Coordinates of C-alpha atoms in Angstrom, one line a residue:
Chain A
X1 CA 51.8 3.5 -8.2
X2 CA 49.5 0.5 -8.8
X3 CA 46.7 1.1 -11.6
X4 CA 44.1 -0.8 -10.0
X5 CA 41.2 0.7 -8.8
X6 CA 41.2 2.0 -5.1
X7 CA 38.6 1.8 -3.5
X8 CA 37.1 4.2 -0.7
X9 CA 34.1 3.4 1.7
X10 CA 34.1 2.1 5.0
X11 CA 34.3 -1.5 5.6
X12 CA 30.9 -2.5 5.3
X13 CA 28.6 -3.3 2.4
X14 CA 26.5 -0.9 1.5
X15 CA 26.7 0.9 -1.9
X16 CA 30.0 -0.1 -2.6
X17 CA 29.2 -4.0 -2.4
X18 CA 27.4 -4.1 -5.8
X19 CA 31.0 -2.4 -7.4
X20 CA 32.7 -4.5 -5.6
X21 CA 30.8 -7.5 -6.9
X22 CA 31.3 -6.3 -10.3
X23 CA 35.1 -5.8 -10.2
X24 CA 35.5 -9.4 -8.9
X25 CA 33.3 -10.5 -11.4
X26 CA 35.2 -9.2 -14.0
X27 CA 38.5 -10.3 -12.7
X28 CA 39.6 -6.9 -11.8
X29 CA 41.9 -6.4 -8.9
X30 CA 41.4 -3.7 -6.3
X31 CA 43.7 -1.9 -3.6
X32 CA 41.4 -1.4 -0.4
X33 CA 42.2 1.7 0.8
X34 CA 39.9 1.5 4.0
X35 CA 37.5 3.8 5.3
X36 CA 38.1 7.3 4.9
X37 CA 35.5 10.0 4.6
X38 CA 34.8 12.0 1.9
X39 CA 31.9 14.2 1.6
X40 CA 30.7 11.6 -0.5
X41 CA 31.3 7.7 -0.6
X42 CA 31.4 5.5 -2.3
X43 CA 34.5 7.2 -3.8
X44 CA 36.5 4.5 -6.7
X45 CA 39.4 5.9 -8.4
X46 CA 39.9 4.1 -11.3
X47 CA 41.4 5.5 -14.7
X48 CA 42.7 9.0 -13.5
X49 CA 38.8 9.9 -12.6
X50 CA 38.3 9.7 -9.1
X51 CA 34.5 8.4 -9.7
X52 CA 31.3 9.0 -6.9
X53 CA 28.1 8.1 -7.1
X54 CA 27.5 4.0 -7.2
X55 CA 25.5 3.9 -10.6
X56 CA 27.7 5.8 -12.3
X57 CA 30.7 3.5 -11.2
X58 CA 28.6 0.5 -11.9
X59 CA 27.6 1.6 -14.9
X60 CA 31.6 2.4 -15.5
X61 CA 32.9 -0.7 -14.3
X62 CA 30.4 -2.5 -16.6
X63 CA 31.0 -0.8 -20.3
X64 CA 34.4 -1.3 -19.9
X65 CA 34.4 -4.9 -18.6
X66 CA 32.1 -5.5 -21.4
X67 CA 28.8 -7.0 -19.0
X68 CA 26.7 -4.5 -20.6
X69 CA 25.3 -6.3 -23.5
X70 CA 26.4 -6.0 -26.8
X71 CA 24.2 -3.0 -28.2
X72 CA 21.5 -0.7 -26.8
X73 CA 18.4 -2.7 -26.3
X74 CA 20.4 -5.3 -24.4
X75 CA 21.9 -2.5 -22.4
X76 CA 18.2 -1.3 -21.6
X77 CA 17.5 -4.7 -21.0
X78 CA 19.8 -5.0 -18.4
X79 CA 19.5 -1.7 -17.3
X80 CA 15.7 -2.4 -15.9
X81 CA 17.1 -5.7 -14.5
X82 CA 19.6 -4.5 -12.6
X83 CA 17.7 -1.2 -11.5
X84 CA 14.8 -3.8 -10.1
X85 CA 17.0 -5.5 -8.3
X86 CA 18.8 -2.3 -6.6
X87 CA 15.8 -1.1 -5.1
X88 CA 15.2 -5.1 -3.9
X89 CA 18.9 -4.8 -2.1
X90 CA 17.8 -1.1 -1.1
X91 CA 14.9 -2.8 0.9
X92 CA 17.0 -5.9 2.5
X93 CA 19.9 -3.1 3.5
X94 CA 18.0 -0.8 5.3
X95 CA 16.1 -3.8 7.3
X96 CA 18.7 -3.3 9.7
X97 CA 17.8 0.0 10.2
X98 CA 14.5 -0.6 11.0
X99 CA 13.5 0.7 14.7
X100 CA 12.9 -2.7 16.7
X101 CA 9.0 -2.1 16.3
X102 CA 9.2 -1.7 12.7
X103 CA 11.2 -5.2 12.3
X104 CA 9.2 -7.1 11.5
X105 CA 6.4 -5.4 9.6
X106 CA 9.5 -4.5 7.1
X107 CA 10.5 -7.9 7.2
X108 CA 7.0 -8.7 6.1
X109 CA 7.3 -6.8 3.4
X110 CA 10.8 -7.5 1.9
X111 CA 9.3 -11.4 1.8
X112 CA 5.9 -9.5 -0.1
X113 CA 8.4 -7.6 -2.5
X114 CA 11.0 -10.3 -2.9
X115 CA 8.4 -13.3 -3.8
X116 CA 6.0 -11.8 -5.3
X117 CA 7.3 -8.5 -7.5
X118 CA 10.4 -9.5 -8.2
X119 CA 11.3 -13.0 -8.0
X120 CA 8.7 -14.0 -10.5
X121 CA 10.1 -11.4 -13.1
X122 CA 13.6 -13.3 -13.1
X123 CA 12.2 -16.9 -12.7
X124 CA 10.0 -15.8 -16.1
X125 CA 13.0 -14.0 -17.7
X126 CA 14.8 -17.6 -17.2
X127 CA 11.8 -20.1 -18.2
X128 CA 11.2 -18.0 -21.1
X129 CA 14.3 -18.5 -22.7
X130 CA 16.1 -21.2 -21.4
X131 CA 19.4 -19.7 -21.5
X132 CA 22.0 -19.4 -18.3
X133 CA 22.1 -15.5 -18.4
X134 CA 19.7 -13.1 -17.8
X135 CA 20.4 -11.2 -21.6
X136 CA 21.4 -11.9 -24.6
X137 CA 23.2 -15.2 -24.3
X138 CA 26.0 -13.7 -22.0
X139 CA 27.5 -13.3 -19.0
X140 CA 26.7 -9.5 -17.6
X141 CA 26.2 -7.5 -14.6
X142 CA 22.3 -8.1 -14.6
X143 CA 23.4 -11.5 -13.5
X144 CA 26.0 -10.4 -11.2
X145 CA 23.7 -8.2 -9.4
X146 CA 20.9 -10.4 -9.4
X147 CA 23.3 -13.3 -7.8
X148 CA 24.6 -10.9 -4.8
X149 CA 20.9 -9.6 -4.5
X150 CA 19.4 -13.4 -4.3
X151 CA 22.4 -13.9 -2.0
X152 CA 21.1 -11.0 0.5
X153 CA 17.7 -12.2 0.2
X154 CA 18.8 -15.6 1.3
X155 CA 20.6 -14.0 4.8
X156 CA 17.1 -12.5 5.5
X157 CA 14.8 -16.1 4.8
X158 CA 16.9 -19.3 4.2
X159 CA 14.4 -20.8 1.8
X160 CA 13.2 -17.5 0.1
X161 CA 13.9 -19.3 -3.2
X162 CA 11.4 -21.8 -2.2
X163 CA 9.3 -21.5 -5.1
X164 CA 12.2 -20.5 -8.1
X165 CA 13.6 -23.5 -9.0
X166 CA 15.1 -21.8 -12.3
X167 CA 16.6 -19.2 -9.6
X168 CA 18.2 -21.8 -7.8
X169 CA 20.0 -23.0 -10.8
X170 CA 21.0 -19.6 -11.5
X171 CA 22.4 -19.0 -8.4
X172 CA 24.5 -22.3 -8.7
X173 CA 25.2 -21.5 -12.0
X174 CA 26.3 -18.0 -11.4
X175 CA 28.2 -18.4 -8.4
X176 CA 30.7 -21.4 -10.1
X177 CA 31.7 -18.8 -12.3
X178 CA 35.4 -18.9 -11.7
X179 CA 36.1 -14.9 -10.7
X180 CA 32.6 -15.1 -8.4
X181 CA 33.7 -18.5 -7.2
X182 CA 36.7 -17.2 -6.1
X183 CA 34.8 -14.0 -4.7
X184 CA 32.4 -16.0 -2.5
X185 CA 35.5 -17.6 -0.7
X186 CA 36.7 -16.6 2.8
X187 CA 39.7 -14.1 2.2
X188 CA 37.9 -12.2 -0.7
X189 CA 37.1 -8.7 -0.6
X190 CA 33.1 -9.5 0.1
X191 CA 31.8 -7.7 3.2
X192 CA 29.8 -9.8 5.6
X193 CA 26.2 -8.6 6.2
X194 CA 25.7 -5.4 8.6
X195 CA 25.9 -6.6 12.4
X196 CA 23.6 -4.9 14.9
X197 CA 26.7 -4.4 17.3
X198 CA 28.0 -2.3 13.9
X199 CA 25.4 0.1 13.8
X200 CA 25.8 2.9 16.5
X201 CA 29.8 2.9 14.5
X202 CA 28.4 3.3 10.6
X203 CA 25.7 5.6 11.5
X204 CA 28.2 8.3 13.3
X205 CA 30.4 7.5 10.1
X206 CA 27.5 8.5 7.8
X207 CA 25.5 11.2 9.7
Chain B
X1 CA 8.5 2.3 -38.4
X2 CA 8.1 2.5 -34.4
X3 CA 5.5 4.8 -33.3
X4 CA 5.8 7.9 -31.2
X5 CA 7.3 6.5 -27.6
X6 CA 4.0 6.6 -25.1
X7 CA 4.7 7.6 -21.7
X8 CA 2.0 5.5 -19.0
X9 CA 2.2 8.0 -15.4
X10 CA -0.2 10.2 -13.9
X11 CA -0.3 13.8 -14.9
X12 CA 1.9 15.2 -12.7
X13 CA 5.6 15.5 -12.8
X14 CA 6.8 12.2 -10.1
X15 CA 9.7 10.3 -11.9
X16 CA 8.5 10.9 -15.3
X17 CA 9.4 14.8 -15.5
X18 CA 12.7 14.0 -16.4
X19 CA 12.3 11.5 -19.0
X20 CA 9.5 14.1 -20.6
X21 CA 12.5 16.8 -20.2
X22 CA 14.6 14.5 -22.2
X23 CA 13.1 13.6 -25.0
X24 CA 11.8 17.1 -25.7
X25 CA 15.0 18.2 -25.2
X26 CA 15.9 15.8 -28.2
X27 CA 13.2 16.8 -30.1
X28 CA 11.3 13.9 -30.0
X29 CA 7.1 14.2 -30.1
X30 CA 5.6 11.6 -28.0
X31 CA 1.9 10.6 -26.3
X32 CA 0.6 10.3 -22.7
X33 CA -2.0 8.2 -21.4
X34 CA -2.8 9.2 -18.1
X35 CA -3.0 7.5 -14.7
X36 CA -5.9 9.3 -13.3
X37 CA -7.3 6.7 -10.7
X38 CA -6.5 3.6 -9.1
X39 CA -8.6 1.7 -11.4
X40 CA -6.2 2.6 -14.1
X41 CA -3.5 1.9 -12.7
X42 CA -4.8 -1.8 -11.8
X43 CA -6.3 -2.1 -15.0
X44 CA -1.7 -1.9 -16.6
X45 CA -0.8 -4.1 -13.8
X46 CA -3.3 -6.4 -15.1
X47 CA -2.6 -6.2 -18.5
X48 CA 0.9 -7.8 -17.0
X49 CA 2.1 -4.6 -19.0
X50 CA 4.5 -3.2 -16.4
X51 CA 7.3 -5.3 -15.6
X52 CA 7.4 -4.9 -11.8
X53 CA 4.2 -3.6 -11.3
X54 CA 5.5 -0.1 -11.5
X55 CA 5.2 3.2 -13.4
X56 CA 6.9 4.9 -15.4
X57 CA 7.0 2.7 -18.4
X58 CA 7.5 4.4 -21.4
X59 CA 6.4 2.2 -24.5
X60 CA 9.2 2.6 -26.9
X61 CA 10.8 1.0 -30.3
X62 CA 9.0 -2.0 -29.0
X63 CA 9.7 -2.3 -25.4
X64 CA 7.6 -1.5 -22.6
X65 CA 10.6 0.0 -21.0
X66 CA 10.2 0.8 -17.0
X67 CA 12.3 2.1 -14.2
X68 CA 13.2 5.6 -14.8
X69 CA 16.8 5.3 -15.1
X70 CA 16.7 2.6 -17.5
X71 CA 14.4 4.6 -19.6
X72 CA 16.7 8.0 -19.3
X73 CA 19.9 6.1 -20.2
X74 CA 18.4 4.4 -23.3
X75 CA 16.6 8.0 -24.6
X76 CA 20.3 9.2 -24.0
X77 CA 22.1 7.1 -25.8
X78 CA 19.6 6.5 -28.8
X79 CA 19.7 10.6 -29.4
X80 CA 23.1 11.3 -28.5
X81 CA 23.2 12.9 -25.6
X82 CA 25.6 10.4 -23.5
X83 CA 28.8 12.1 -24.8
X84 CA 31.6 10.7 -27.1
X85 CA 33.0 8.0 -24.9
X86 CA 33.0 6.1 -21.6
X87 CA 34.5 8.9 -20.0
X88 CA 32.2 11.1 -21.0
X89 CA 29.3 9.0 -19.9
X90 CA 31.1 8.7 -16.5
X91 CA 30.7 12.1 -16.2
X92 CA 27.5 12.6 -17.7
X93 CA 26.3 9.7 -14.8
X94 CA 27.9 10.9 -12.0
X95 CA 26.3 14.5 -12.8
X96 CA 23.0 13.4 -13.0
X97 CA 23.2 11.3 -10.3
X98 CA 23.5 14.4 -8.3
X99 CA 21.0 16.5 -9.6
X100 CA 18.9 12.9 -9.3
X101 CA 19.0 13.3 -5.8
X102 CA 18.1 16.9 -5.6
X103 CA 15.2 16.9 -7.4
X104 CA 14.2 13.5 -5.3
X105 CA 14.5 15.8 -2.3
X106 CA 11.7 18.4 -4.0
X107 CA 9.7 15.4 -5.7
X108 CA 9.1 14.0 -2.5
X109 CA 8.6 17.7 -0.5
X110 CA 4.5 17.9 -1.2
X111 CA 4.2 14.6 0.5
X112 CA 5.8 14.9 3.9
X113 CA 4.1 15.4 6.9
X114 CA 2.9 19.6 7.1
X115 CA 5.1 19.8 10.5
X116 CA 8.3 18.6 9.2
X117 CA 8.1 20.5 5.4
X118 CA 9.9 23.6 6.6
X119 CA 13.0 22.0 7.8
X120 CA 13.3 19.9 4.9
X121 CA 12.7 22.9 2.6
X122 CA 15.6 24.3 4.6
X123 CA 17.7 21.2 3.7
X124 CA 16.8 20.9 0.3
X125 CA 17.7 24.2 -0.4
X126 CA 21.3 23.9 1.6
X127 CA 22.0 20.4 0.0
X128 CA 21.7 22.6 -3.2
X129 CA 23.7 25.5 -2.4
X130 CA 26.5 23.5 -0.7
X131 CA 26.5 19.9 -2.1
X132 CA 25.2 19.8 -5.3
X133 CA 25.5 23.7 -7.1
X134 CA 29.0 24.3 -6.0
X135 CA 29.6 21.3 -8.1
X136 CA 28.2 22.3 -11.6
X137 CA 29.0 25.9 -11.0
X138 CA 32.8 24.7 -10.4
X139 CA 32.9 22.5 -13.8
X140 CA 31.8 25.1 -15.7
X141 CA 34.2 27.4 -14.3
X142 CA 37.1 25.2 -15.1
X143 CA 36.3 24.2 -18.7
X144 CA 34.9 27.5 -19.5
X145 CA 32.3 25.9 -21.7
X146 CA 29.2 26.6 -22.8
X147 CA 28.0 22.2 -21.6
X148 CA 29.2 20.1 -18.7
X149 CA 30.6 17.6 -20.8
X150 CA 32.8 17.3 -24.1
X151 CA 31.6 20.9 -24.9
X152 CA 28.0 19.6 -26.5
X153 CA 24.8 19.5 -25.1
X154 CA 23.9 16.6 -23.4
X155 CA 21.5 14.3 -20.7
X156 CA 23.4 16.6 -18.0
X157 CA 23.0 19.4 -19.3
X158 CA 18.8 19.2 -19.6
X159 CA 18.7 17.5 -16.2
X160 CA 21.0 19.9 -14.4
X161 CA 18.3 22.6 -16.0
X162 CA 15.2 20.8 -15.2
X163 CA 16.6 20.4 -11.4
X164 CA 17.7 24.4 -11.8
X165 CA 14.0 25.7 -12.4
X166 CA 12.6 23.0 -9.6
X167 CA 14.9 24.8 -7.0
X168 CA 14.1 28.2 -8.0
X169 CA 10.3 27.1 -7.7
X170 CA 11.0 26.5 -4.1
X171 CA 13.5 29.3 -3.5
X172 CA 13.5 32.2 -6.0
X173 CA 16.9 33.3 -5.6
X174 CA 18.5 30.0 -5.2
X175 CA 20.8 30.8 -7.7
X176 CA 22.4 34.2 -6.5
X177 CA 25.7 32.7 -5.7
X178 CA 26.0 30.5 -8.7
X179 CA 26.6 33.6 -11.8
X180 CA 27.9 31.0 -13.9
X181 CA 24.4 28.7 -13.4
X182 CA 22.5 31.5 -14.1
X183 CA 24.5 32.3 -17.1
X184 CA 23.4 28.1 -18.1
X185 CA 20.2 28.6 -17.5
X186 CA 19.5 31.8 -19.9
X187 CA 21.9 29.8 -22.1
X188 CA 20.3 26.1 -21.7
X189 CA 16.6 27.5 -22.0
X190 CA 17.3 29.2 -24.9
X191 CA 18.0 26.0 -27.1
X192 CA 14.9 25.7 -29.6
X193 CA 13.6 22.4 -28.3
X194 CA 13.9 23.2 -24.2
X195 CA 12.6 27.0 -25.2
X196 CA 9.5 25.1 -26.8
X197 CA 9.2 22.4 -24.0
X198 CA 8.9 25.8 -21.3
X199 CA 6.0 27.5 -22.9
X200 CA 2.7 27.2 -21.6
X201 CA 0.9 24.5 -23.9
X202 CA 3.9 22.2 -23.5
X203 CA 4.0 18.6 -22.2
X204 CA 5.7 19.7 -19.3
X205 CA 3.8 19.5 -16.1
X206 CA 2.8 22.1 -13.6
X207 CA 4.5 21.7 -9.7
X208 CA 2.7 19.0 -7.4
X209 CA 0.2 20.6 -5.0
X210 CA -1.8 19.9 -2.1
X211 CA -5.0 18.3 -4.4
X212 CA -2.9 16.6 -6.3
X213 CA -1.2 15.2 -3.8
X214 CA -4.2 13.5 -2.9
X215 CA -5.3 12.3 -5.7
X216 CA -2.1 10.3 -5.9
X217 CA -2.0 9.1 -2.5
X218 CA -5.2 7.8 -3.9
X219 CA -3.8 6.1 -6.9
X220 CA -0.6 4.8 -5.4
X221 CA -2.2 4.0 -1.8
X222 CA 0.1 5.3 -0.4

């Protein structure tokens, strides 16, 4: 029996995107074991624990890939970061959701949220000091996240990074790291985005 | 030598009960300044003191530290109540992500619409009695210990507690199938620091009601 991680969700994005986003990241093969139900997904066995809940296999994933900074304040650090940007990706997942007539008020305010709460923190984080990651000088999910999370934004409004140059590097940056590289190509285990024509199937699947 | 940590939220409970739960638990004295009107609350956003505009932020060992997980997690660790190893941790996460979402449920019960409050009280309380209880009640069973995790006190342990005495506040006998939760809760509330943090006079806040609902619909605007 293989010791890679297995994986158990259906075959969407949803919570299970971010983990797998950090697994690729870190180079870490999976074996897709499709979409069973549980009583709760995301379900990721990995290392004899048969691991629920999507922070507590991020966080996981993350100590023991080592893109959790090197000591406690840069684990907080990143900790804030990437919490930000899961209630961001919480937003710009649920948009599809939205009853018709609610559309486009919610689009309205993802674009608020996006641009003008969060955004600006990471553009700042970057300008302030100059380096290519997020924390401490190194590569770590707060970057990871942040990258699939400016991704998602980008599906919503093309040109949502209008105004954040430093966040348009980043994403360059970010995304020619070799293990993401490879992630972003067809053929990897990335999800598209959540079709309308999808919706009547994932909501009987989660209700 | 950092100051006591200074917690920034309004008087109620919200998202910072836990973190006040926490570092009592741990022993650790800190301050409060209040969010009592909207005014306040525009006055830290302002100051460019909250990172994304948000409360709780908890001023600590030189960080203004927000988002509440963020803010448990580092308290956790820098007291040592994350357990001994990764493992640990991953269980220590993945059991206070449950009781997370439980008390979520009962944060968020005060400010639902009066005609739909009685079937979500009915779903909080059989989310708790056949999701999430079932759960602790079955890993102490196995391991026989006193904890949930590596037989020592820990983050899970004060927020399955904290998320115990919420329940009960909405249904007394909540816990009547769960002997071996009741048994954790005599146990749990009877460490010195938790004991002290549960008597009146404590920094622990009072349940949310209707006025003060109100008075944070105000603040919030929401």
């Amino acid at each position: 029996m293989s010791g890679k991680p297995k994986l158990h969700y259906f075959n969407g994005r949803g919570r299970m995107e971010s983990i797998r986003w950090l697994l690729a990241a870190a180079g870490v093969e999976v074996c897709l074991y499709g979409s069973l139900l549980f009583q709760q997904v995301p379900m990721v066995e990995i290392d004899g624990m048969k691991m629920v809940q999507s922070r507590a296999i991020g966080n996981y994933i993350a100590m023991k890939y080592n893109l959790y900074g090197k000591d406690l304040k840069e684990r907080a650090l990143i900790d804030m970061y990437v919490e930000a940007v899961i209630d961001l990706n919480e937003l710009l997942m649920t948009h599809i959701l939205q009853p018709a007539d609610k559309r486009e008020q919610h689009f309205a305010t993802i674009v608020d949220k996006a641009t003008n709460r969060y955004f600006p923190v990471y553009e700042k984080v970057l300008k302030d000091h100059g380096q290519d990651f997020l924390v401490g000088n190194q590569f770590s999910r707060a970057d990871v996240q942040l990258l699939e999370t400016l991704l998602m934004a980008e599906e919503c409004k093309p040109d949502i990074l209008a105004k954040f140059p430093l966040l348009q590097s980043f994403k360059a940056r970010i995304s020619n790291i070799p293990t993401i590289k490879k992630f972003l190509q067809p053929g990897s285990q990335r999800k598209p985005p959540l079709q309308e024509k999808d919706l009547p199937k994932v909501m009987k699947i989660f209700h | 030598m950092a100051g006591k940590p200074k917690l920034h939220y309004t008087k109620g409970r919200g998202k910072m009960e836990s973190i006040r739960w926490l570092l009592a638990a741990a022993g650790v004295e800190f301050e409060e300044e209040f969010i009592e009107t909207k005014e306040d609350l525009e006055k830290l956003r302002n100051d460019g003191v909250l990172m994304f505009q948000q409360v709780p932020m908890v001023e600590i060992d030189g960080m203004k530290m927000v988002q509440t997980r963020a803010i448990l997690s580092y308290i956790a660790a820098k007291y040592n109540l994350y357990g001994k190893d990764l493992k640990e941790r991953a269980w220590i996460d993945m059991y206070v992500e449950g009781t997370t979402d439980l008390m979520g449920m009962i944060m968020y019960l005060p400010f639902q619409p009066a005609d739909t409050k009685e079937k979500n009280l009915a779903l909080i309380i059989e989310r708790a009695t056949t999701r999430y209880f079932p759960v602790y009640e079955k890993a102490l069973k196995d391991h026989g210990h006193d904890y949930l995790v590596g037989n020592k006190l820990s983050w899970a342990d004060i927020h399955l507690l904290e998320a115990i005495l919420m329940a009960e506040e909405c249904k007394p006998d909540i816990l009547s199938a769960f002997p071996l939760l009741q048994a954790f809760k005599g146990r749990t509330s009877n460490i010195p620091t938790i004991k002290k943090f549960l008597q009146p006079g404590s920094q622990r806040k009072p349940p949310t009601d209707e006025k003060f609902v109100a008075v944070v619909r105000k603040i919030f605007n929401i």
